PDB file of C-alpha atoms in Angstrom:
ATOM      1  CA  UNK G   1     -63.810  -5.130  -3.372  1.00 44.00           C
ATOM      2  CA  UNK G   2     -64.725  -5.471  -7.354  1.00 45.00           C
ATOM      3  CA  UNK G   3     -65.608  -9.091  -8.397  1.00 44.00           C
ATOM      4  CA  UNK G   4     -63.068 -10.315 -10.765  1.00 43.00           C
ATOM      5  CA  UNK G   5     -63.740 -10.518 -14.062  1.00 42.00           C
ATOM      6  CA  UNK G   6     -64.525 -14.158 -15.713  1.00 40.00           C
ATOM      7  CA  UNK G   7     -64.749 -14.927 -19.096  1.00 42.00           C
ATOM      8  CA  UNK G   8     -67.328 -17.143 -20.286  1.00 39.00           C
ATOM      9  CA  UNK G   9     -67.317 -18.140 -24.202  1.00 40.00           C
ATOM     10  CA  UNK G  10     -64.979 -15.438 -25.272  1.00 42.00           C
ATOM     11  CA  UNK G  11     -67.226 -12.092 -23.024  1.00 43.00           C
ATOM     12  CA  UNK G  12     -66.880 -11.517 -20.152  1.00 40.00           C
ATOM     13  CA  UNK G  13     -69.338 -11.879 -17.173  1.00 34.00           C
ATOM     14  CA  UNK G  14     -70.384  -7.932 -17.551  1.00 41.00           C
ATOM     15  CA  UNK G  15     -71.264  -8.108 -21.026  1.00 41.00           C
ATOM     16  CA  UNK G  16     -73.161 -10.796 -20.376  1.00 33.00           C
ATOM     17  CA  UNK G  17     -75.422  -9.361 -17.723  1.00 33.00           C
ATOM     18  CA  UNK G  18     -75.136  -5.816 -20.327  1.00 37.00           C
ATOM     19  CA  UNK G  19     -77.107  -8.176 -22.949  1.00 40.00           C
ATOM     20  CA  UNK G  20     -79.727  -9.032 -20.978  1.00 39.00           C
ATOM     21  CA  UNK G  21     -80.441  -6.238 -19.213  1.00 41.00           C
ATOM     22  CA  UNK G  22     -80.014  -4.991 -15.788  1.00 41.00           C
ATOM     23  CA  UNK G  23     -82.269  -5.397 -12.991  1.00 41.00           C
ATOM     24  CA  UNK G  24     -84.609  -8.041 -13.790  1.00 42.00           C
ATOM     25  CA  UNK G  25     -85.976  -5.867 -16.847  1.00 41.00           C
ATOM     26  CA  UNK G  26     -84.003  -8.557 -19.128  1.00 43.00           C
ATOM     27  CA  UNK G  27     -84.133 -12.740 -20.291  1.00 44.00           C
ATOM     28  CA  UNK G  28     -81.005 -13.688 -17.424  1.00 45.00           C
ATOM     29  CA  UNK G  29     -80.880 -16.469 -15.834  1.00 51.00           C
ATOM     30  CA  UNK G  30     -81.487 -14.491 -11.746  1.00 51.00           C
ATOM     31  CA  UNK G  31     -81.147 -18.312 -10.417  1.00 64.00           C
ATOM     32  CA  UNK G  32     -77.429 -18.074 -11.006  1.00 70.00           C
ATOM     33  CA  UNK G  33     -76.013 -15.368  -9.603  1.00 70.00           C
ATOM     34  CA  UNK G  34     -72.316 -14.327  -9.444  1.00 71.00           C
ATOM     35  CA  UNK G  35     -70.130 -16.282  -7.637  1.00 72.00           C
ATOM     36  CA  UNK G  36     -68.504 -13.794  -4.175  1.00 72.00           C
ATOM     37  CA  UNK G  37     -65.402 -12.534  -4.890  1.00 71.00           C
ATOM     38  CA  UNK G  38     -62.370 -14.928  -2.933  1.00 66.00           C
ATOM     39  CA  UNK G  39     -61.937 -13.866   0.468  1.00 60.00           C
ATOM     40  CA  UNK G  40     -58.504 -11.843   0.589  1.00 57.00           C
ATOM     41  CA  UNK G  41     -55.123 -13.841   2.037  1.00 51.00           C
ATOM     42  CA  UNK G  42     -54.628 -14.387   5.424  1.00 44.00           C
ATOM     43  CA  UNK G  43     -52.242 -11.487   7.328  1.00 47.00           C
ATOM     44  CA  UNK G  44     -48.848 -13.402   8.021  1.00 46.00           C
ATOM     45  CA  UNK G  45     -48.335 -14.708  11.351  1.00 46.00           C
ATOM     46  CA  UNK G  46     -45.566 -11.798  11.873  1.00 49.00           C
ATOM     47  CA  UNK G  47     -44.835  -9.049   9.470  1.00 75.00           C
ATOM     48  CA  UNK G  48     -41.384  -9.130  10.158  1.00 88.00           C
ATOM     49  CA  UNK G  49     -40.311 -10.333  13.196  1.00 95.00           C
ATOM     50  CA  UNK G  50     -39.993 -13.890  14.871  1.00 96.00           C
ATOM     51  CA  UNK G  51     -37.551 -16.226  17.037  1.00 97.00           C
ATOM     52  CA  UNK G  52     -36.618 -18.868  15.628  1.00 97.00           C
ATOM     53  CA  UNK G  53     -34.375 -22.164  16.252  1.00 97.00           C
ATOM     54  CA  UNK G  54     -31.875 -24.314  13.707  1.00 97.00           C
ATOM     55  CA  UNK G  55     -28.300 -24.236  12.462  1.00 98.00           C
ATOM     56  CA  UNK G  56     -25.466 -22.326  10.716  1.00 98.00           C
ATOM     57  CA  UNK G  57     -23.263 -24.031   8.476  1.00 98.00           C
ATOM     58  CA  UNK G  58     -19.886 -23.396   7.277  1.00 97.00           C
ATOM     59  CA  UNK G  59     -17.656 -25.210   4.391  1.00 95.00           C
ATOM     60  CA  UNK G  60     -13.749 -25.184   4.829  1.00 96.00           C
ATOM     61  CA  UNK G  61     -11.938 -22.500   3.413  1.00 93.00           C
ATOM     62  CA  UNK G  62      -8.118 -21.699   2.285  1.00 91.00           C
ATOM     63  CA  UNK G  63      -7.006 -23.917   4.428  1.00 91.00           C
ATOM     64  CA  UNK G  64      -9.408 -23.105   7.353  1.00 91.00           C
ATOM     65  CA  UNK G  65     -11.919 -26.076   8.779  1.00 93.00           C
ATOM     66  CA  UNK G  66     -15.908 -26.481   8.384  1.00 95.00           C
ATOM     67  CA  UNK G  67     -18.100 -26.000  11.061  1.00 96.00           C
ATOM     68  CA  UNK G  68     -21.605 -25.806  12.437  1.00 97.00           C
ATOM     69  CA  UNK G  69     -23.090 -24.014  15.530  1.00 97.00           C
ATOM     70  CA  UNK G  70     -26.660 -24.078  17.034  1.00 97.00           C
ATOM     71  CA  UNK G  71     -29.071 -21.223  16.402  1.00 98.00           C
ATOM     72  CA  UNK G  72     -31.382 -18.781  18.397  1.00 97.00           C
ATOM     73  CA  UNK G  73     -31.903 -16.160  16.325  1.00 98.00           C
ATOM     74  CA  UNK G  74     -34.265 -13.253  18.310  1.00 98.00           C
ATOM     75  CA  UNK G  75     -35.621 -11.284  14.623  1.00 98.00           C
ATOM     76  CA  UNK G  76     -37.733  -8.072  15.873  1.00 97.00           C
ATOM     77  CA  UNK G  77     -40.591  -5.976  13.837  1.00 96.00           C
ATOM     78  CA  UNK G  78     -38.206  -3.468  13.071  1.00 96.00           C
ATOM     79  CA  UNK G  79     -35.791  -5.733  11.760  1.00 96.00           C
ATOM     80  CA  UNK G  80     -32.908  -6.164  14.343  1.00 97.00           C
ATOM     81  CA  UNK G  81     -31.390  -9.169  15.211  1.00 98.00           C
ATOM     82  CA  UNK G  82     -29.374 -11.123  17.648  1.00 98.00           C
ATOM     83  CA  UNK G  83     -28.645 -14.712  16.276  1.00 98.00           C
ATOM     84  CA  UNK G  84     -27.419 -16.537  19.418  1.00 97.00           C
ATOM     85  CA  UNK G  85     -24.598 -18.991  18.329  1.00 97.00           C
ATOM     86  CA  UNK G  86     -23.544 -22.714  20.337  1.00 96.00           C
ATOM     87  CA  UNK G  87     -22.130 -26.214  19.910  1.00 93.00           C
ATOM     88  CA  UNK G  88     -24.440 -27.464  22.483  1.00 90.00           C
ATOM     89  CA  UNK G  89     -28.489 -27.361  21.667  1.00 83.00           C
ATOM     90  CA  UNK G  90     -29.336 -27.937  25.436  1.00 84.00           C
ATOM     91  CA  UNK G  91     -26.598 -25.366  26.733  1.00 87.00           C
ATOM     92  CA  UNK G  92     -27.325 -21.727  24.838  1.00 90.00           C
ATOM     93  CA  UNK G  93     -27.124 -18.049  26.135  1.00 94.00           C
ATOM     94  CA  UNK G  94     -23.890 -18.472  28.359  1.00 91.00           C
ATOM     95  CA  UNK G  95     -20.112 -16.999  28.426  1.00 87.00           C
ATOM     96  CA  UNK G  96     -18.540 -18.518  25.410  1.00 88.00           C
ATOM     97  CA  UNK G  97     -22.377 -17.920  23.304  1.00 94.00           C
ATOM     98  CA  UNK G  98     -21.141 -16.876  19.357  1.00 94.00           C
ATOM     99  CA  UNK G  99     -23.604 -14.077  18.325  1.00 95.00           C
ATOM    100  CA  UNK G 100     -23.789 -12.064  14.999  1.00 97.00           C
ATOM    101  CA  UNK G 101     -26.076  -9.150  15.408  1.00 97.00           C
ATOM    102  CA  UNK G 102     -27.938  -6.201  12.891  1.00 97.00           C
ATOM    103  CA  UNK G 103     -30.137  -5.615  10.984  1.00 97.00           C
ATOM    104  CA  UNK G 104     -32.224  -7.217   8.261  1.00 97.00           C
ATOM    105  CA  UNK G 105     -34.119  -5.873   5.464  1.00 96.00           C
ATOM    106  CA  UNK G 106     -37.138  -7.963   5.031  1.00 95.00           C
ATOM    107  CA  UNK G 107     -39.320  -7.530   1.956  1.00 93.00           C
ATOM    108  CA  UNK G 108     -41.418 -10.298   2.387  1.00 90.00           C
ATOM    109  CA  UNK G 109     -40.309 -13.418   0.395  1.00 94.00           C
ATOM    110  CA  UNK G 110     -36.354 -11.190   0.503  1.00 96.00           C
ATOM    111  CA  UNK G 111     -34.283 -10.936   3.164  1.00 97.00           C
ATOM    112  CA  UNK G 112     -30.885  -9.268   3.776  1.00 98.00           C
ATOM    113  CA  UNK G 113     -28.803  -7.924   6.004  1.00 98.00           C
ATOM    114  CA  UNK G 114     -28.111  -3.953   5.499  1.00 96.00           C
ATOM    115  CA  UNK G 115     -24.121  -4.119   6.048  1.00 91.00           C
ATOM    116  CA  UNK G 116     -23.949  -3.631   9.335  1.00 89.00           C
ATOM    117  CA  UNK G 117     -23.745  -6.827  10.206  1.00 96.00           C
ATOM    118  CA  UNK G 118     -20.853  -8.367  12.954  1.00 95.00           C
ATOM    119  CA  UNK G 119     -20.251 -12.132  14.117  1.00 95.00           C
ATOM    120  CA  UNK G 120     -18.602 -12.205  18.022  1.00 92.00           C
ATOM    121  CA  UNK G 121     -16.414 -15.041  18.712  1.00 84.00           C
ATOM    122  CA  UNK G 122     -17.221 -16.632  22.353  1.00 76.00           C
ATOM    123  CA  UNK G 123     -15.622 -15.712  25.303  1.00 61.00           C
ATOM    124  CA  UNK G 124     -12.892 -12.748  26.298  1.00 53.00           C
ATOM    125  CA  UNK G 125     -12.920 -10.715  23.484  1.00 53.00           C
ATOM    126  CA  UNK G 126     -10.254  -8.335  21.533  1.00 53.00           C
ATOM    127  CA  UNK G 127     -10.242  -7.088  18.303  1.00 53.00           C
ATOM    128  CA  UNK G 128      -9.257 -10.204  16.537  1.00 58.00           C
ATOM    129  CA  UNK G 129     -12.462 -11.940  17.421  1.00 72.00           C
ATOM    130  CA  UNK G 130     -15.103 -10.698  15.395  1.00 86.00           C
ATOM    131  CA  UNK G 131     -15.858 -10.607  11.243  1.00 91.00           C
ATOM    132  CA  UNK G 132     -18.524  -8.454   9.088  1.00 94.00           C
ATOM    133  CA  UNK G 133     -21.379 -10.927   8.276  1.00 97.00           C
ATOM    134  CA  UNK G 134     -23.768 -10.599   5.309  1.00 98.00           C
ATOM    135  CA  UNK G 135     -26.240 -12.680   4.392  1.00 98.00           C
ATOM    136  CA  UNK G 136     -29.122 -13.189   1.327  1.00 98.00           C
ATOM    137  CA  UNK G 137     -31.819 -14.956   1.745  1.00 98.00           C
ATOM    138  CA  UNK G 138     -35.766 -15.945   2.162  1.00 98.00           C
ATOM    139  CA  UNK G 139     -37.803 -15.173   4.346  1.00 97.00           C
ATOM    140  CA  UNK G 140     -41.363 -16.771   5.059  1.00 96.00           C
ATOM    141  CA  UNK G 141     -42.897 -15.451   7.775  1.00 94.00           C
ATOM    142  CA  UNK G 142     -44.279 -17.530  11.090  1.00 94.00           C
ATOM    143  CA  UNK G 143     -41.979 -21.156   8.981  1.00 96.00           C
ATOM    144  CA  UNK G 144     -38.552 -20.249   7.787  1.00 97.00           C
ATOM    145  CA  UNK G 145     -35.466 -18.078   6.851  1.00 98.00           C
ATOM    146  CA  UNK G 146     -33.151 -19.589   4.801  1.00 98.00           C
ATOM    147  CA  UNK G 147     -29.577 -17.575   3.266  1.00 98.00           C
ATOM    148  CA  UNK G 148     -26.125 -18.175   2.308  1.00 98.00           C
ATOM    149  CA  UNK G 149     -23.408 -16.097   3.951  1.00 98.00           C
ATOM    150  CA  UNK G 150     -20.274 -14.664   4.028  1.00 97.00           C
ATOM    151  CA  UNK G 151     -18.011 -13.403   7.428  1.00 95.00           C
ATOM    152  CA  UNK G 152     -14.227 -12.611   7.301  1.00 93.00           C
ATOM    153  CA  UNK G 153     -12.673 -12.439   9.813  1.00 87.00           C
ATOM    154  CA  UNK G 154      -9.947  -9.620   9.255  1.00 79.00           C
ATOM    155  CA  UNK G 155      -7.866  -9.332  13.112  1.00 72.00           C
ATOM    156  CA  UNK G 156      -3.695  -8.906  13.577  1.00 66.00           C
ATOM    157  CA  UNK G 157      -3.728 -12.976  14.281  1.00 65.00           C
ATOM    158  CA  UNK G 158      -5.100 -14.869  10.636  1.00 72.00           C
ATOM    159  CA  UNK G 159      -7.820 -13.491   8.283  1.00 86.00           C
ATOM    160  CA  UNK G 160     -10.681 -15.603   6.887  1.00 89.00           C
ATOM    161  CA  UNK G 161     -13.395 -16.205   5.399  1.00 93.00           C
ATOM    162  CA  UNK G 162     -16.431 -18.198   6.155  1.00 94.00           C
ATOM    163  CA  UNK G 163     -19.396 -19.268   3.178  1.00 97.00           C
ATOM    164  CA  UNK G 164     -22.012 -21.015   4.164  1.00 98.00           C
ATOM    165  CA  UNK G 165     -25.306 -20.888   5.039  1.00 98.00           C
ATOM    166  CA  UNK G 166     -28.247 -19.841   8.287  1.00 98.00           C
ATOM    167  CA  UNK G 167     -31.487 -22.738   8.237  1.00 98.00           C
ATOM    168  CA  UNK G 168     -33.954 -21.100  11.437  1.00 98.00           C
ATOM    169  CA  UNK G 169     -37.350 -22.261  11.616  1.00 98.00           C
ATOM    170  CA  UNK G 170     -40.176 -20.636  13.577  1.00 97.00           C
ATOM    171  CA  UNK G 171     -41.731 -21.083  16.951  1.00 95.00           C
ATOM    172  CA  UNK G 172     -45.041 -19.589  17.764  1.00 94.00           C
ATOM    173  CA  UNK G 173     -44.122 -18.398  21.528  1.00 94.00           C
ATOM    174  CA  UNK G 174     -43.286 -15.364  19.593  1.00 96.00           C
ATOM    175  CA  UNK G 175     -46.299 -14.246  19.221  1.00 95.00           C
ATOM    176  CA  UNK G 176     -47.525 -14.325  22.967  1.00 95.00           C
ATOM    177  CA  UNK G 177     -48.052 -10.092  23.810  1.00 96.00           C
ATOM    178  CA  UNK G 178     -45.685  -8.337  25.481  1.00 97.00           C
ATOM    179  CA  UNK G 179     -45.857  -5.659  27.930  1.00 97.00           C
ATOM    180  CA  UNK G 180     -43.417  -4.633  31.046  1.00 98.00           C
ATOM    181  CA  UNK G 181     -45.547  -6.447  33.401  1.00 97.00           C
ATOM    182  CA  UNK G 182     -45.314  -8.960  32.101  1.00 96.00           C
ATOM    183  CA  UNK G 183     -41.349  -8.505  32.132  1.00 97.00           C
ATOM    184  CA  UNK G 184     -41.347  -7.928  35.645  1.00 97.00           C
ATOM    185  CA  UNK G 185     -39.675  -9.743  38.090  1.00 97.00           C
ATOM    186  CA  UNK G 186     -36.636 -11.406  39.479  1.00 97.00           C
ATOM    187  CA  UNK G 187     -34.318 -13.924  37.117  1.00 97.00           C
ATOM    188  CA  UNK G 188     -31.670 -16.220  38.260  1.00 96.00           C
ATOM    189  CA  UNK G 189     -28.470 -18.457  37.711  1.00 96.00           C
ATOM    190  CA  UNK G 190     -26.466 -20.113  39.694  1.00 95.00           C
ATOM    191  CA  UNK G 191     -24.257 -17.123  39.986  1.00 96.00           C
ATOM    192  CA  UNK G 192     -26.412 -14.538  38.532  1.00 97.00           C
ATOM    193  CA  UNK G 193     -29.149 -12.357  39.112  1.00 98.00           C
ATOM    194  CA  UNK G 194     -31.450  -9.880  37.158  1.00 98.00           C
ATOM    195  CA  UNK G 195     -34.667  -7.466  39.064  1.00 98.00           C
ATOM    196  CA  UNK G 196     -36.215  -5.970  35.859  1.00 98.00           C
ATOM    197  CA  UNK G 197     -38.770  -3.641  37.655  1.00 98.00           C
ATOM    198  CA  UNK G 198     -42.603  -2.583  36.121  1.00 96.00           C
ATOM    199  CA  UNK G 199     -41.103   0.821  35.175  1.00 97.00           C
ATOM    200  CA  UNK G 200     -38.576  -1.213  32.634  1.00 98.00           C
ATOM    201  CA  UNK G 201     -35.504  -0.498  35.233  1.00 98.00           C
ATOM    202  CA  UNK G 202     -32.472  -3.501  35.674  1.00 98.00           C
ATOM    203  CA  UNK G 203     -30.164  -4.416  37.745  1.00 98.00           C
ATOM    204  CA  UNK G 204     -27.863  -7.266  37.738  1.00 98.00           C
ATOM    205  CA  UNK G 205     -25.191  -8.760  39.749  1.00 98.00           C
ATOM    206  CA  UNK G 206     -22.691 -11.245  39.370  1.00 97.00           C
ATOM    207  CA  UNK G 207     -21.363 -13.462  42.144  1.00 96.00           C
ATOM    208  CA  UNK G 208     -18.281 -14.890  40.030  1.00 94.00           C
ATOM    209  CA  UNK G 209     -16.518 -11.467  39.172  1.00 94.00           C
ATOM    210  CA  UNK G 210     -18.777  -8.626  41.078  1.00 97.00           C
ATOM    211  CA  UNK G 211     -20.285  -7.127  38.028  1.00 97.00           C
ATOM    212  CA  UNK G 212     -23.209  -5.462  38.805  1.00 98.00           C
ATOM    213  CA  UNK G 213     -25.144  -3.407  35.493  1.00 98.00           C
ATOM    214  CA  UNK G 214     -28.284  -1.186  35.714  1.00 98.00           C
ATOM    215  CA  UNK G 215     -30.298  -0.153  32.762  1.00 98.00           C
ATOM    216  CA  UNK G 216     -33.946  -0.559  31.426  1.00 98.00           C
ATOM    217  CA  UNK G 217     -36.076  -2.002  28.932  1.00 98.00           C
ATOM    218  CA  UNK G 218     -38.643  -1.676  26.725  1.00 98.00           C
ATOM    219  CA  UNK G 219     -41.494  -2.978  24.494  1.00 97.00           C
ATOM    220  CA  UNK G 220     -41.331  -2.879  20.626  1.00 97.00           C
ATOM    221  CA  UNK G 221     -44.441  -4.410  19.498  1.00 96.00           C
ATOM    222  CA  UNK G 222     -47.199  -5.153  22.311  1.00 97.00           C
ATOM    223  CA  UNK G 223     -48.496  -7.748  19.838  1.00 96.00           C
ATOM    224  CA  UNK G 224     -44.869 -10.022  19.890  1.00 97.00           C
ATOM    225  CA  UNK G 225     -43.302 -11.319  22.313  1.00 97.00           C
ATOM    226  CA  UNK G 226     -39.458 -10.015  21.998  1.00 98.00           C
ATOM    227  CA  UNK G 227     -38.174  -6.834  24.251  1.00 98.00           C
ATOM    228  CA  UNK G 228     -34.963  -4.005  23.952  1.00 98.00           C
ATOM    229  CA  UNK G 229     -32.344  -3.444  26.831  1.00 98.00           C
ATOM    230  CA  UNK G 230     -29.547  -1.640  27.589  1.00 98.00           C
ATOM    231  CA  UNK G 231     -27.211  -2.069  30.137  1.00 98.00           C
ATOM    232  CA  UNK G 232     -24.555  -0.285  32.088  1.00 98.00           C
ATOM    233  CA  UNK G 233     -21.855  -2.626  33.498  1.00 98.00           C
ATOM    234  CA  UNK G 234     -19.271  -1.458  36.233  1.00 98.00           C
ATOM    235  CA  UNK G 235     -17.563  -3.253  39.435  1.00 97.00           C
ATOM    236  CA  UNK G 236     -15.979  -5.798  37.563  1.00 96.00           C
ATOM    237  CA  UNK G 237     -13.538  -7.337  38.995  1.00 95.00           C
ATOM    238  CA  UNK G 238     -10.362 -10.162  36.930  1.00 92.00           C
ATOM    239  CA  UNK G 239     -10.901 -11.591  33.745  1.00 86.00           C
ATOM    240  CA  UNK G 240     -14.104  -8.937  33.894  1.00 89.00           C
ATOM    241  CA  UNK G 241     -12.980  -5.856  33.799  1.00 91.00           C
ATOM    242  CA  UNK G 242     -12.938  -4.577  30.262  1.00 88.00           C
ATOM    243  CA  UNK G 243     -16.410  -5.136  30.397  1.00 92.00           C
ATOM    244  CA  UNK G 244     -16.418  -1.893  32.851  1.00 94.00           C
ATOM    245  CA  UNK G 245     -17.956   0.673  31.368  1.00 96.00           C
ATOM    246  CA  UNK G 246     -19.269  -0.140  28.361  1.00 95.00           C
ATOM    247  CA  UNK G 247     -22.893  -0.188  27.613  1.00 97.00           C
ATOM    248  CA  UNK G 248     -24.609  -3.360  26.258  1.00 97.00           C
ATOM    249  CA  UNK G 249     -27.691  -3.199  23.880  1.00 98.00           C
ATOM    250  CA  UNK G 250     -30.028  -6.148  22.227  1.00 98.00           C
ATOM    251  CA  UNK G 251     -32.650  -8.231  22.528  1.00 98.00           C
ATOM    252  CA  UNK G 252     -34.850 -10.708  25.090  1.00 98.00           C
ATOM    253  CA  UNK G 253     -37.733 -13.085  24.742  1.00 97.00           C
ATOM    254  CA  UNK G 254     -39.571 -14.428  27.945  1.00 96.00           C
ATOM    255  CA  UNK G 255     -39.587 -18.484  27.093  1.00 92.00           C
ATOM    256  CA  UNK G 256     -41.090 -21.664  29.353  1.00 88.00           C
ATOM    257  CA  UNK G 257     -38.989 -23.596  31.584  1.00 83.00           C
ATOM    258  CA  UNK G 258     -39.701 -27.280  31.299  1.00 79.00           C
ATOM    259  CA  UNK G 259     -38.491 -30.406  33.531  1.00 71.00           C
ATOM    260  CA  UNK G 260     -38.499 -33.641  31.629  1.00 72.00           C
ATOM    261  CA  UNK G 261     -41.791 -34.155  31.019  1.00 75.00           C
ATOM    262  CA  UNK G 262     -42.705 -31.253  29.534  1.00 73.00           C
ATOM    263  CA  UNK G 263     -44.101 -29.557  32.505  1.00 73.00           C
ATOM    264  CA  UNK G 264     -44.930 -26.451  33.312  1.00 71.00           C
ATOM    265  CA  UNK G 265     -41.807 -25.106  36.293  1.00 75.00           C
ATOM    266  CA  UNK G 266     -41.258 -21.151  35.179  1.00 82.00           C
ATOM    267  CA  UNK G 267     -40.727 -18.293  32.582  1.00 92.00           C
ATOM    268  CA  UNK G 268     -37.352 -17.327  31.293  1.00 95.00           C
ATOM    269  CA  UNK G 269     -35.094 -14.615  30.587  1.00 97.00           C
ATOM    270  CA  UNK G 270     -32.939 -14.886  27.108  1.00 97.00           C
ATOM    271  CA  UNK G 271     -31.229 -12.337  26.322  1.00 98.00           C
ATOM    272  CA  UNK G 272     -28.375 -11.510  23.705  1.00 97.00           C
ATOM    273  CA  UNK G 273     -26.644  -8.043  23.834  1.00 97.00           C
ATOM    274  CA  UNK G 274     -23.607  -6.839  22.795  1.00 95.00           C
ATOM    275  CA  UNK G 275     -21.355  -3.131  23.241  1.00 94.00           C
ATOM    276  CA  UNK G 276     -18.566  -2.055  21.021  1.00 90.00           C
ATOM    277  CA  UNK G 277     -15.590   0.619  22.043  1.00 83.00           C
ATOM    278  CA  UNK G 278     -13.022   1.609  19.777  1.00 80.00           C
ATOM    279  CA  UNK G 279      -9.266   0.930  20.586  1.00 77.00           C
ATOM    280  CA  UNK G 280      -6.000   1.857  19.334  1.00 76.00           C
ATOM    281  CA  UNK G 281      -5.804  -0.599  16.637  1.00 73.00           C
ATOM    282  CA  UNK G 282      -9.420  -1.537  16.092  1.00 75.00           C
ATOM    283  CA  UNK G 283     -12.449  -2.034  17.583  1.00 80.00           C
ATOM    284  CA  UNK G 284     -13.475  -4.326  20.533  1.00 82.00           C
ATOM    285  CA  UNK G 285     -16.916  -6.162  19.462  1.00 88.00           C
ATOM    286  CA  UNK G 286     -17.944  -7.896  23.420  1.00 90.00           C
ATOM    287  CA  UNK G 287     -20.672 -10.302  23.678  1.00 92.00           C
ATOM    288  CA  UNK G 288     -22.914 -10.660  26.611  1.00 95.00           C
ATOM    289  CA  UNK G 289     -26.465 -13.358  26.158  1.00 96.00           C
ATOM    290  CA  UNK G 290     -28.156 -14.802  30.061  1.00 96.00           C
ATOM    291  CA  UNK G 291     -30.894 -17.090  30.337  1.00 96.00           C
ATOM    292  CA  UNK G 292     -31.912 -17.156  33.516  1.00 96.00           C
ATOM    293  CA  UNK G 293     -35.135 -18.453  34.966  1.00 95.00           C
ATOM    294  CA  UNK G 294     -37.700 -16.606  37.015  1.00 95.00           C
ATOM    295  CA  UNK G 295     -38.246 -16.652  40.942  1.00 93.00           C
TER     296      UNK G 295
END
C-alpha cells in the first residue's frame, strides 16, 4: 500500500526526503522514520445477509388503523429475504404468521427492494390477502436495518395503503457455518415432522391436515447460517386442500432452543417459504412458516 502523503509546513514528506537525499546520504534525522500507513478497516461481519429481530410499524391512513408486528428477518447473501411477522414476540413461525418476501438491492449503506416484494396476510389466503411492498433505507452490516416502506393492498373487498417503518437488529447466530450435515435431522412440533437427510432431501408430514411434502434443501454460503428450501405439497384435506400441488420456496436457518434459565435444549429449524399460483381474476400467494425442534 502507498504511504499517505503527510504535509509538514506546506511540504510533503516525499519532498522533504528528496531535499535531504536518499539512502542515508543526506543530513535527515533517520531516528524519526515516517509513520506506517494506517491498517485497512476490518471487513463487515456479513456482506449482505443476516438474521435480524425487531418490528414493523405503520400509521393510520385513509380510515384504516395503524399497527405494528414483531419481525424475524432472514436475509441471504444473495439479497433474497423473508420477513416473518407475528403479533406475539414469543410465538413465531406459525400458521398465523404474516410474511414479506422478495429481493433486496444492498449497496452499503443503502438498501432497497428491487420491485418484486410481496406482503402476504395470515391464515388461509385468497387473491385479496396480499400487497405489493417497497422499502428503502439504511443497511449497517452486522448491526441494523432501518427503512421506510409502503404496501399497497388492492384486493376485491378493499384497497389499503400502509406507510411506515421497519427497524431490525442483527443476531450473531447468522455467523455460524452452514452445511447439509449440520442441517440434517428430524424436526418436530406437536403435530408435524420434517426430516432432512445428509443429501438435503426433505420429507414433511402433518397429523392435523394430512399434508405431506417432498423437497430439497441447499446451502447458500458455507460461512453463514442460511439455507434455501423448496417443497411440493400434496395430500392435504379440509381447509388445507388449497395447498395441494403448490411448490413452496424460501429460506431457513438453524437456531437454539433454550429453557427459561438459558440452558441449551436442542437446535431449531426456522423456515419461511411461500407459493404462488394464478387464479382467473388474480394471483394467490400462500405463506408457510414453521419453527420445529430437532430430536
